[in-house]
Amino acid sequence: MAVAPRGSGSNSSPLGASSLDPSSRLPCSVPPPYATPSSPMMRLSRWLRSVGVFLLPAPCWVPPERWLGPLPRPSLMYRGSVLGAWHSARCWCQAWTEEPRTLYSSLRMNGDHKLDVYDREKQNFLQHFPQIVKVLTEDDTKCPDTGDAVARLREVLEYNAIGGKYQRGLTVLVTLQALVEPKKLDADSLQRALTVGWCVELLQAFFLVADDIMDAALTRRGKTCWYQKPGIGLDAVNDAFLLEACVYRLLKFYCREQPYYLNLIELFLQTSYQTEIGQTLDLITAPQGNVDLGRFTEKRYKSIVRYKAAFYTFYLPVAAAMYMAGIDGEEEHSSAKKILLEIGEFFQIQDDYLDLFGDPSVTGKIGTDIQDNKCSWLVVQCLLRASPEQRQILQENYGQKEAEKVARVKLLYEDLDLPAVFEQYEKASYSRLVALIEQCAPTLPAAIFLGLVHKIYKRKK
């Protein structure tokens, strides 16, 4: 379940090149990373950077940690200490004046590991998986009537839940840690956060197993798709149902006595529905054997992306952590959703781009969007730029399985310079997302959202 990215050119559409022009879409107080030295925005940039010089080295007026004793440490934590303003100012000065990768590196060099917390928590997350499998299979193994079915469930879990990047699941843990003071996060709270993170991963596994069948995909995460394995076939449909059922069994086992249990149940159910609606939009927009290029509009593409990927990839894990932290207000969730759905669109456009132009040895899958007649970002951008002759070439070759026809479509994309279009889109989207985070996240730690943006910017898989 994914989409692809790339864009540039003279078209003025929302995803077109001109819409990516920083001067047309972004407030001038947030210069794009690629602004030229002569631009007016660069003068502001230099001023911000001079402020950053004052902030970055942890000036003498910031008390050493050992002096703070039991007092709260400087942090970006929700409702945290006033000293967190120093970190926030440093973060924003750099976010507005540096390339994202430079910002990421400098934050690490200056001792702020907030954005690297995913790497630090990954081992704990993986170590919790055997406990997840044990809870889901141990009790049922005592019943001789279902023993072989439970053994199958174990195999399904171990093959389909392992091997990804785990960013969705880790986001639950990382976000909760950013919202709740460490002294209030006991071992049980952390275990529940790890479990809810795995619920997100299992929900994704359910989606992916089903999606691979519908797309007739060959590989996933560097392995043969589950349904393609000998002896599996369409039995994988039931295996997908098992994965979904495991989500609610885990939530009941670990969270039933918690005040946020009902919120989590409703969140997962609503997200499943939204994702399935997105999949329906995807399927009916590109029916097999019927290539209708007129269906591939920007409006339809955005709807598919929002429902099929953005809700479950970004809003679900952050919203789950917010509920677990006791944040259930409509305003906070609305602000978070606005940011996260935009990040989700950015992510899915990258996915569409990597489907064709990514390295399968890195992405772990062989892209089939062209063969599957998908409404991807690349084909939408192609149609916005194609001449009548080029549109005819696309009509004759898109949605076809033959390798030479797939190659012809890829050549057409390259002739239209869609790789450069995507590069421009990616840079402009970074600046736009930074501005959106500043505008919409006044009551939540900006680091939560910036961390997600940095994790996916310039990704290769």
C-alpha positions as MATLAB code, in Angstrom:
seq = 'MAVAPRGSGSNSSPLGASSLDPSSRLPCSVPPPYATPSSPMMRLSRWLRSVGVFLLPAPCWVPPERWLGPLPRPSLMYRGSVLGAWHSARCWCQAWTEEPRTLYSSLRMNGDHKLDVYDREKQNFLQHFPQIVKVLTEDDTKCPDTGDAVARLREVLEYNAIGGKYQRGLTVLVTLQALVEPKKLDADSLQRALTVGWCVELLQAFFLVADDIMDAALTRRGKTCWYQKPGIGLDAVNDAFLLEACVYRLLKFYCREQPYYLNLIELFLQTSYQTEIGQTLDLITAPQGNVDLGRFTEKRYKSIVRYKAAFYTFYLPVAAAMYMAGIDGEEEHSSAKKILLEIGEFFQIQDDYLDLFGDPSVTGKIGTDIQDNKCSWLVVQCLLRASPEQRQILQENYGQKEAEKVARVKLLYEDLDLPAVFEQYEKASYSRLVALIEQCAPTLPAAIFLGLVHKIYKRKK';
ca = [
       0.000    0.000    0.000;
       2.097    2.857   -1.152;
       2.488    5.742   -3.542;
       5.341    7.461   -5.466;
       6.952   10.942   -5.706;
       8.400   13.489   -8.149;
       7.618   16.903   -9.568;
       8.678   20.054  -11.459;
       7.707   22.033  -14.461;
       5.578   25.018  -15.239;
       2.214   23.677  -14.185;
       0.556   25.574  -11.373;
      -1.234   22.598   -9.812;
      -0.858   21.784   -6.115;
       1.640   19.058   -6.792;
       3.178   20.741   -9.791;
       6.470   22.549   -9.981;
       5.236   26.080   -9.681;
       3.299   25.132   -6.561;
       6.585   24.003   -5.142;
       8.156   27.377   -5.711;
       8.941   28.630   -2.225;
       7.976   32.185   -3.074;
       4.478   31.069   -4.052;
       3.707   28.650   -1.244;
       5.812   29.534    1.804;
       5.874   32.490    4.140;
       9.040   34.468    3.521;
      10.066   33.988    7.123;
      10.746   30.330    6.348;
      13.329   30.233    3.546;
      13.759   26.971    1.646;
      17.032   25.099    2.152;
      18.081   25.935   -1.374;
      17.510   29.735   -1.271;
      20.152   31.687   -3.144;
      22.522   34.009   -1.255;
      21.130   37.024   -3.074;
      17.520   36.449   -2.054;
      15.861   38.678    0.611;
      15.099   35.548    2.611;
      18.786   34.819    2.940;
      19.311   38.031    4.880;
      16.803   36.811    7.445;
      18.494   33.444    7.284;
      21.833   34.987    8.215;
      20.234   36.800   11.123;
      18.671   33.578   12.379;
      21.941   31.765   11.986;
      23.707   34.439   14.038;
      21.140   33.824   16.760;
      21.806   30.135   16.382;
      25.521   30.736   16.932;
      24.616   32.209   20.302;
      22.301   29.351   21.160;
      24.062   26.274   19.825;
      27.167   26.058   22.017;
      25.051   25.882   25.215;
      26.144   29.304   26.502;
      27.428   29.884   29.971;
      24.072   31.076   31.255;
      22.628   27.581   30.787;
      23.356   25.748   34.074;
      25.274   22.464   33.804;
      23.031   19.449   34.325;
      24.759   18.496   37.577;
      23.634   21.850   39.070;
      19.977   21.132   38.432;
      19.707   18.340   40.978;
      16.083   17.129   41.098;
      14.828   20.002   38.903;
      13.451   19.192   35.416;
      16.149   19.004   32.742;
      16.011   21.227   29.653;
      13.753   19.444   27.201;
      11.161   19.817   24.482;
       8.755   17.840   26.616;
       5.061   18.631   26.716;
       4.493   20.993   29.652;
       8.211   20.734   30.386;
      10.583   23.233   31.980;
      11.201   26.805   30.848;
      14.772   25.840   29.992;
      13.291   23.869   27.106;
      12.968   27.214   25.311;
      16.710   27.163   24.685;
      16.418   23.824   22.893;
      13.348   24.990   20.972;
      15.034   28.195   19.798;
      18.108   26.282   18.724;
      15.981   23.760   16.829;
      13.921   26.387   14.991;
      16.908   28.558   14.045;
      18.549   25.548   12.441;
      15.372   24.187   10.864;
      14.860   27.499    9.080;
      18.424   28.002    7.903;
      19.970   24.605    7.211;
      19.480   21.557    5.024;
      17.588   18.909    7.016;
      20.496   16.458    7.036;
      22.815   19.187    8.342;
      20.312   19.988   11.066;
      20.029   16.336   11.993;
      23.808   15.964   12.268;
      24.325   19.181   14.212;
      21.652   18.269   16.720;
      23.461   15.033   17.410;
      26.858   16.740   17.643;
      25.462   19.205   20.179;
      24.268   16.433   22.459;
      20.570   16.516   21.625;
      19.623   12.943   20.748;
      15.874   13.518   20.549;
      15.802   12.973   16.804;
      17.879    9.815   17.082;
      15.678    8.193   19.698;
      14.239    5.781   17.106;
      17.626    4.111   16.740;
      18.122    3.988   20.484;
      14.726    2.399   21.152;
      14.708   -0.076   18.270;
      16.457   -2.832   20.211;
      13.972   -2.616   23.085;
      11.142   -2.703   20.584;
      12.441   -5.844   18.868;
      13.125   -7.563   22.180;
       9.447   -7.173   23.086;
       8.272   -9.132   20.025;
       8.779  -12.625   21.523;
       6.524  -11.561   24.398;
       3.907  -10.450   21.867;
       4.024  -13.853   20.143;
       3.881  -15.636   23.495;
       0.764  -13.755   24.611;
      -0.962  -14.418   21.283;
      -0.166  -18.135   21.114;
       0.660  -19.568   24.538;
      -2.833  -19.993   26.034;
      -4.299  -21.465   22.872;
      -1.587  -24.110   22.582;
      -3.145  -25.861   25.581;
      -6.195  -26.658   23.477;
      -5.456  -29.714   21.327;
      -8.238  -28.852   18.898;
      -6.514  -25.646   17.724;
      -2.851  -26.500   18.200;
      -1.956  -26.676   14.519;
      -3.885  -23.467   13.755;
      -1.993  -21.643   16.507;
       1.274  -22.970   15.089;
       0.230  -21.452   11.757;
      -0.501  -18.137   13.515;
       3.000  -18.133   14.993;
       4.458  -18.677   11.531;
       2.311  -15.878   10.084;
       3.433  -13.479   12.817;
       7.125  -14.248   12.539;
       7.161  -13.981    8.745;
       5.013  -10.897    8.222;
       5.582   -8.673   11.263;
       9.379   -8.789   11.155;
      11.695   -7.219    8.597;
      10.417   -3.674    8.190;
      11.765   -0.380    9.508;
       9.397   -0.445   12.540;
       9.023    3.341   12.385;
       5.248    3.245   12.860;
       5.499    1.126   15.974;
       8.461    3.014   17.359;
       6.614    6.295   16.886;
       4.160    5.252   19.609;
       6.973    4.792   22.126;
       8.980    7.839   21.050;
       5.942   10.121   21.109;
       4.812    8.924   24.535;
       8.289    9.572   25.914;
       8.147   13.105   24.503;
       4.748   13.787   26.073;
       5.198   12.304   29.535;
       7.883   13.106   32.085;
      10.291   10.175   32.585;
       9.455    9.851   36.280;
       5.819    9.184   35.332;
       6.688    6.411   32.859;
       6.990    3.230   34.889;
       7.876   -0.199   33.503;
       4.233   -1.143   32.950;
       3.551    2.065   31.015;
       6.533    1.451   28.767;
       5.486   -2.157   28.200;
       2.028   -0.996   27.162;
       3.594    1.546   24.794;
       5.737   -1.176   23.222;
       2.669   -3.366   22.842;
       0.564   -0.641   21.219;
       3.502   -0.011   18.907;
       3.408   -3.662   17.875;
      -0.354   -3.371   17.372;
       0.383   -0.694   14.767;
       2.954   -2.982   13.142;
       0.499   -5.911   13.076;
      -2.196   -3.728   11.566;
       0.248   -2.775    8.833;
       1.163   -6.434    8.308;
      -2.552   -7.172    7.838;
      -2.792   -4.421    5.209;
       0.370   -5.516    3.394;
      -0.499   -9.214    3.157;
      -3.873   -8.320    1.635;
      -2.412   -5.612   -0.599;
       0.238   -7.934   -2.030;
      -2.475  -10.397   -3.059;
      -4.546   -7.688   -4.754;
      -1.485   -6.270   -6.538;
      -0.041   -9.689   -7.447;
       3.228   -8.457   -5.905;
       6.325  -10.644   -5.842;
       8.478   -9.408   -2.978;
       8.038   -7.539    0.269;
      10.813   -6.399    2.615;
      13.380   -8.321    0.601;
      11.472  -11.605    0.882;
       8.945  -13.490   -1.201;
       5.433  -12.206   -0.508;
       3.637  -14.434    1.988;
       0.945  -15.572   -0.460;
       3.650  -16.483   -3.011;
       5.291  -18.983   -0.685;
       4.731  -22.644   -1.604;
       1.609  -24.047    0.004;
       0.186  -20.653    1.023;
      -1.609  -19.114   -1.947;
      -5.003  -17.562   -1.203;
      -5.005  -19.068    2.292;
      -3.095  -15.849    2.991;
      -6.452  -14.041    2.989;
      -7.370  -15.777    6.245;
      -3.854  -15.185    7.574;
      -4.417  -11.457    7.036;
      -7.609  -11.683    9.105;
      -5.638  -13.396   11.878;
      -3.149  -10.519   11.943;
      -5.959   -8.002   12.313;
      -7.586  -10.008   15.118;
      -4.277  -10.063   17.000;
      -4.366   -6.264   17.281;
      -7.527   -6.286   19.377;
      -6.481   -9.300   21.438;
      -3.317   -7.456   22.456;
      -5.151   -4.214   23.253;
      -7.550   -6.137   25.477;
      -4.795   -8.104   27.220;
      -2.567   -5.095   27.998;
      -4.832   -2.033   28.078;
      -8.310   -3.150   29.143;
      -8.039   -1.559   32.605;
      -6.618    1.741   31.309;
      -8.761    4.881   30.960;
      -7.702    5.264   27.322;
      -8.689    1.714   26.262;
     -11.903    2.722   24.485;
     -10.128    5.575   22.706;
      -7.510    3.145   21.381;
     -10.121    0.637   20.212;
     -12.047    3.345   18.372;
      -8.830    4.792   16.917;
      -7.698    1.444   15.481;
     -11.161    0.639   14.124;
     -11.530    4.053   12.499;
      -8.025    3.869   11.018;
      -8.718    0.425    9.568;
     -11.880    1.740    7.934;
     -10.090    4.792    6.524;
      -7.287    2.654    5.107;
      -9.741    0.229    3.532;
     -11.644    3.143    1.985;
      -8.336    4.341    0.559;
      -7.644    0.898   -0.867;
     -11.115    0.887   -2.425;
     -10.432    4.255   -4.065;
      -7.145    2.867   -5.365;
      -8.773   -0.242   -6.833;
     -11.739    1.438   -8.507;
      -9.542    4.181   -9.954;
      -7.348    1.639  -11.706;
      -9.398   -1.492  -12.517;
      -7.437   -4.343  -14.041;
      -7.514   -4.442  -17.817;
      -9.055   -0.985  -18.145;
      -6.547    1.847  -18.501;
      -8.425    5.148  -18.226;
      -5.900    7.964  -17.896;
      -8.722   10.431  -17.303;
      -9.201    8.947  -13.822;
      -5.665    9.890  -12.751;
      -6.277   13.372  -11.372;
      -4.477   15.185   -8.579;
      -7.663   15.353   -6.541;
      -8.215   11.597   -6.719;
      -4.541   10.933   -6.049;
      -4.585   13.040   -2.875;
      -7.684   11.224   -1.628;
      -6.078    7.820   -2.180;
      -2.887    8.857   -0.420;
      -4.629   10.394    2.580;
      -6.894    7.439    3.257;
      -4.713    4.563    2.132;
      -1.442    5.567    3.795;
      -1.351    8.788    5.791;
      -3.867    7.929    8.508;
      -2.336    4.613    9.558;
       1.301    5.516    8.923;
       1.474    8.799   10.813;
      -1.715    9.813   12.582;
      -2.455    6.416   14.160;
       0.814    5.993   16.141;
       0.997    9.614   17.299;
      -2.693    9.763   18.243;
      -2.362    6.483   20.156;
       0.511    7.915   22.190;
      -1.452   11.115   22.824;
      -4.371    9.140   24.233;
      -1.989    7.119   26.389;
      -0.507   10.374   27.695;
      -3.975   11.622   28.645;
      -4.227   14.082   25.740;
      -7.694   13.547   24.310;
      -8.777   17.085   23.462;
     -10.246   17.710   20.020;
      -8.043   20.751   19.421;
      -4.782   18.916   20.083;
      -5.766   15.936   17.942;
      -6.998   18.170   15.132;
      -3.706   20.087   15.067;
      -1.679   16.884   15.112;
      -3.805   15.345   12.348;
      -3.354   18.382   10.092;
       0.431   18.084   10.319;
       0.611   14.298   10.161;
      -1.598   13.913    7.099;
       0.655   16.361    5.247;
       3.694   14.343    6.302;
       1.836   11.225    5.145;
       1.283   12.682    1.685;
       4.991   13.516    1.464;
       5.847    9.963    2.532;
       3.547    8.337   -0.012;
       4.862   10.454   -2.869;
       8.340    9.253   -1.935;
       7.022    5.697   -1.969;
       5.634    6.087   -5.488;
       8.908    7.498   -6.698;
      10.926    4.691   -5.123;
       8.569    2.110   -6.651;
      10.126    2.892  -10.045;
      13.376    4.719   -9.398;
      14.429    3.069   -6.130;
      16.958    0.247   -5.828;
      15.073   -3.033   -5.139;
      18.036   -4.306   -3.132;
      17.514   -1.319   -0.814;
      13.728   -0.920   -0.876;
      13.196   -4.666   -0.454;
      10.518   -4.891   -3.132;
      10.165   -4.882   -6.892;
       7.893   -2.022   -7.921;
       4.836   -2.813  -10.044;
       2.875    0.454  -10.125;
       3.145    0.745  -13.912;
       2.131   -2.870  -14.529;
      -0.729   -2.593  -12.015;
      -2.204    0.534  -13.644;
      -1.800    2.476  -10.389;
      -2.800    6.087   -9.896;
       0.694    7.020   -8.735;
       2.286   10.434   -8.319;
       4.537    9.783  -11.297;
       1.719    9.110  -13.757;
      -0.244   12.124  -12.473;
       2.788   14.375  -12.983;
       3.418   12.833  -16.401;
      -0.126   13.643  -17.513;
       0.242   17.240  -16.329;
       3.290   17.702  -18.566;
       2.814   15.350  -21.505;
       2.232   16.502  -25.061;
      -0.562   14.784  -27.021;
       2.043   12.470  -28.573;
       3.532   11.589  -25.187;
       0.072   10.978  -23.742;
      -0.557    8.511  -26.568;
       2.658    6.675  -25.704;
       1.478    6.461  -22.097;
      -1.957    5.209  -23.186;
      -0.403    2.412  -25.260;
       2.056    1.217  -22.624;
       0.687    1.961  -19.137;
      -0.923   -0.875  -17.194;
       0.794   -3.529  -19.315;
       2.888   -6.421  -17.973;
       5.447   -6.631  -20.806;
       8.908   -5.511  -19.718;
       9.478   -3.442  -22.866;
       6.263   -1.467  -22.244;
       7.209   -0.807  -18.640;
      10.616    0.394  -19.852;
       8.921    2.690  -22.382;
       6.869    4.353  -19.643;
       9.964    4.799  -17.497;
      11.784    6.385  -20.449;
       8.865    8.761  -20.917;
       9.092    9.801  -17.257;
      12.794   10.436  -17.683;
      12.199   12.453  -20.873;
       9.860   14.668  -18.847;
      12.595   15.012  -16.203;
      10.375   13.705  -13.407;
      13.385   12.755  -11.235;
      14.355   16.447  -11.090;
      10.729   17.369  -10.448;
      10.701   15.062   -7.460;
      13.950   16.461   -6.084;
      12.510   19.972   -6.174;
       9.274   18.761   -4.609;
      11.136   17.056   -1.766;
      13.155   20.146   -0.868;
      10.163   22.471   -1.026;
       8.033   20.072    1.011;
      10.580   20.100    3.812;
      10.329   23.874    4.157;
       6.552   23.795    3.912;
       6.292   21.134    6.623;
       8.584   23.082    8.966;
       6.342   26.127    8.553;
       3.214   24.025    9.133;
       4.665   22.501   12.299;
       5.442   25.966   13.650;
       1.912   27.117   12.884;
      -0.096   24.120   14.085;
       1.796   22.586   16.999;
       1.881   25.269   19.716;
       0.592   22.905   22.419;
       2.634   19.845   21.435;
       6.404   19.315   21.231;
       7.599   20.324   17.784;
      10.328   17.676   18.087;
       7.721   14.920   17.621;
       6.816   16.169   14.153;
      10.281   17.377   13.149;
      11.657   13.974   14.085;
       9.239   12.268   11.688;
      10.107   14.669    8.869;
      13.828   14.116    9.347;
      13.342   10.367    9.432;
      11.792   10.267    5.978;
      13.559   13.173    4.222;
      15.824   11.877    1.425;
      15.006    8.289    2.360;
      15.963    5.490   -0.011;
      13.580    2.798    1.207;
];
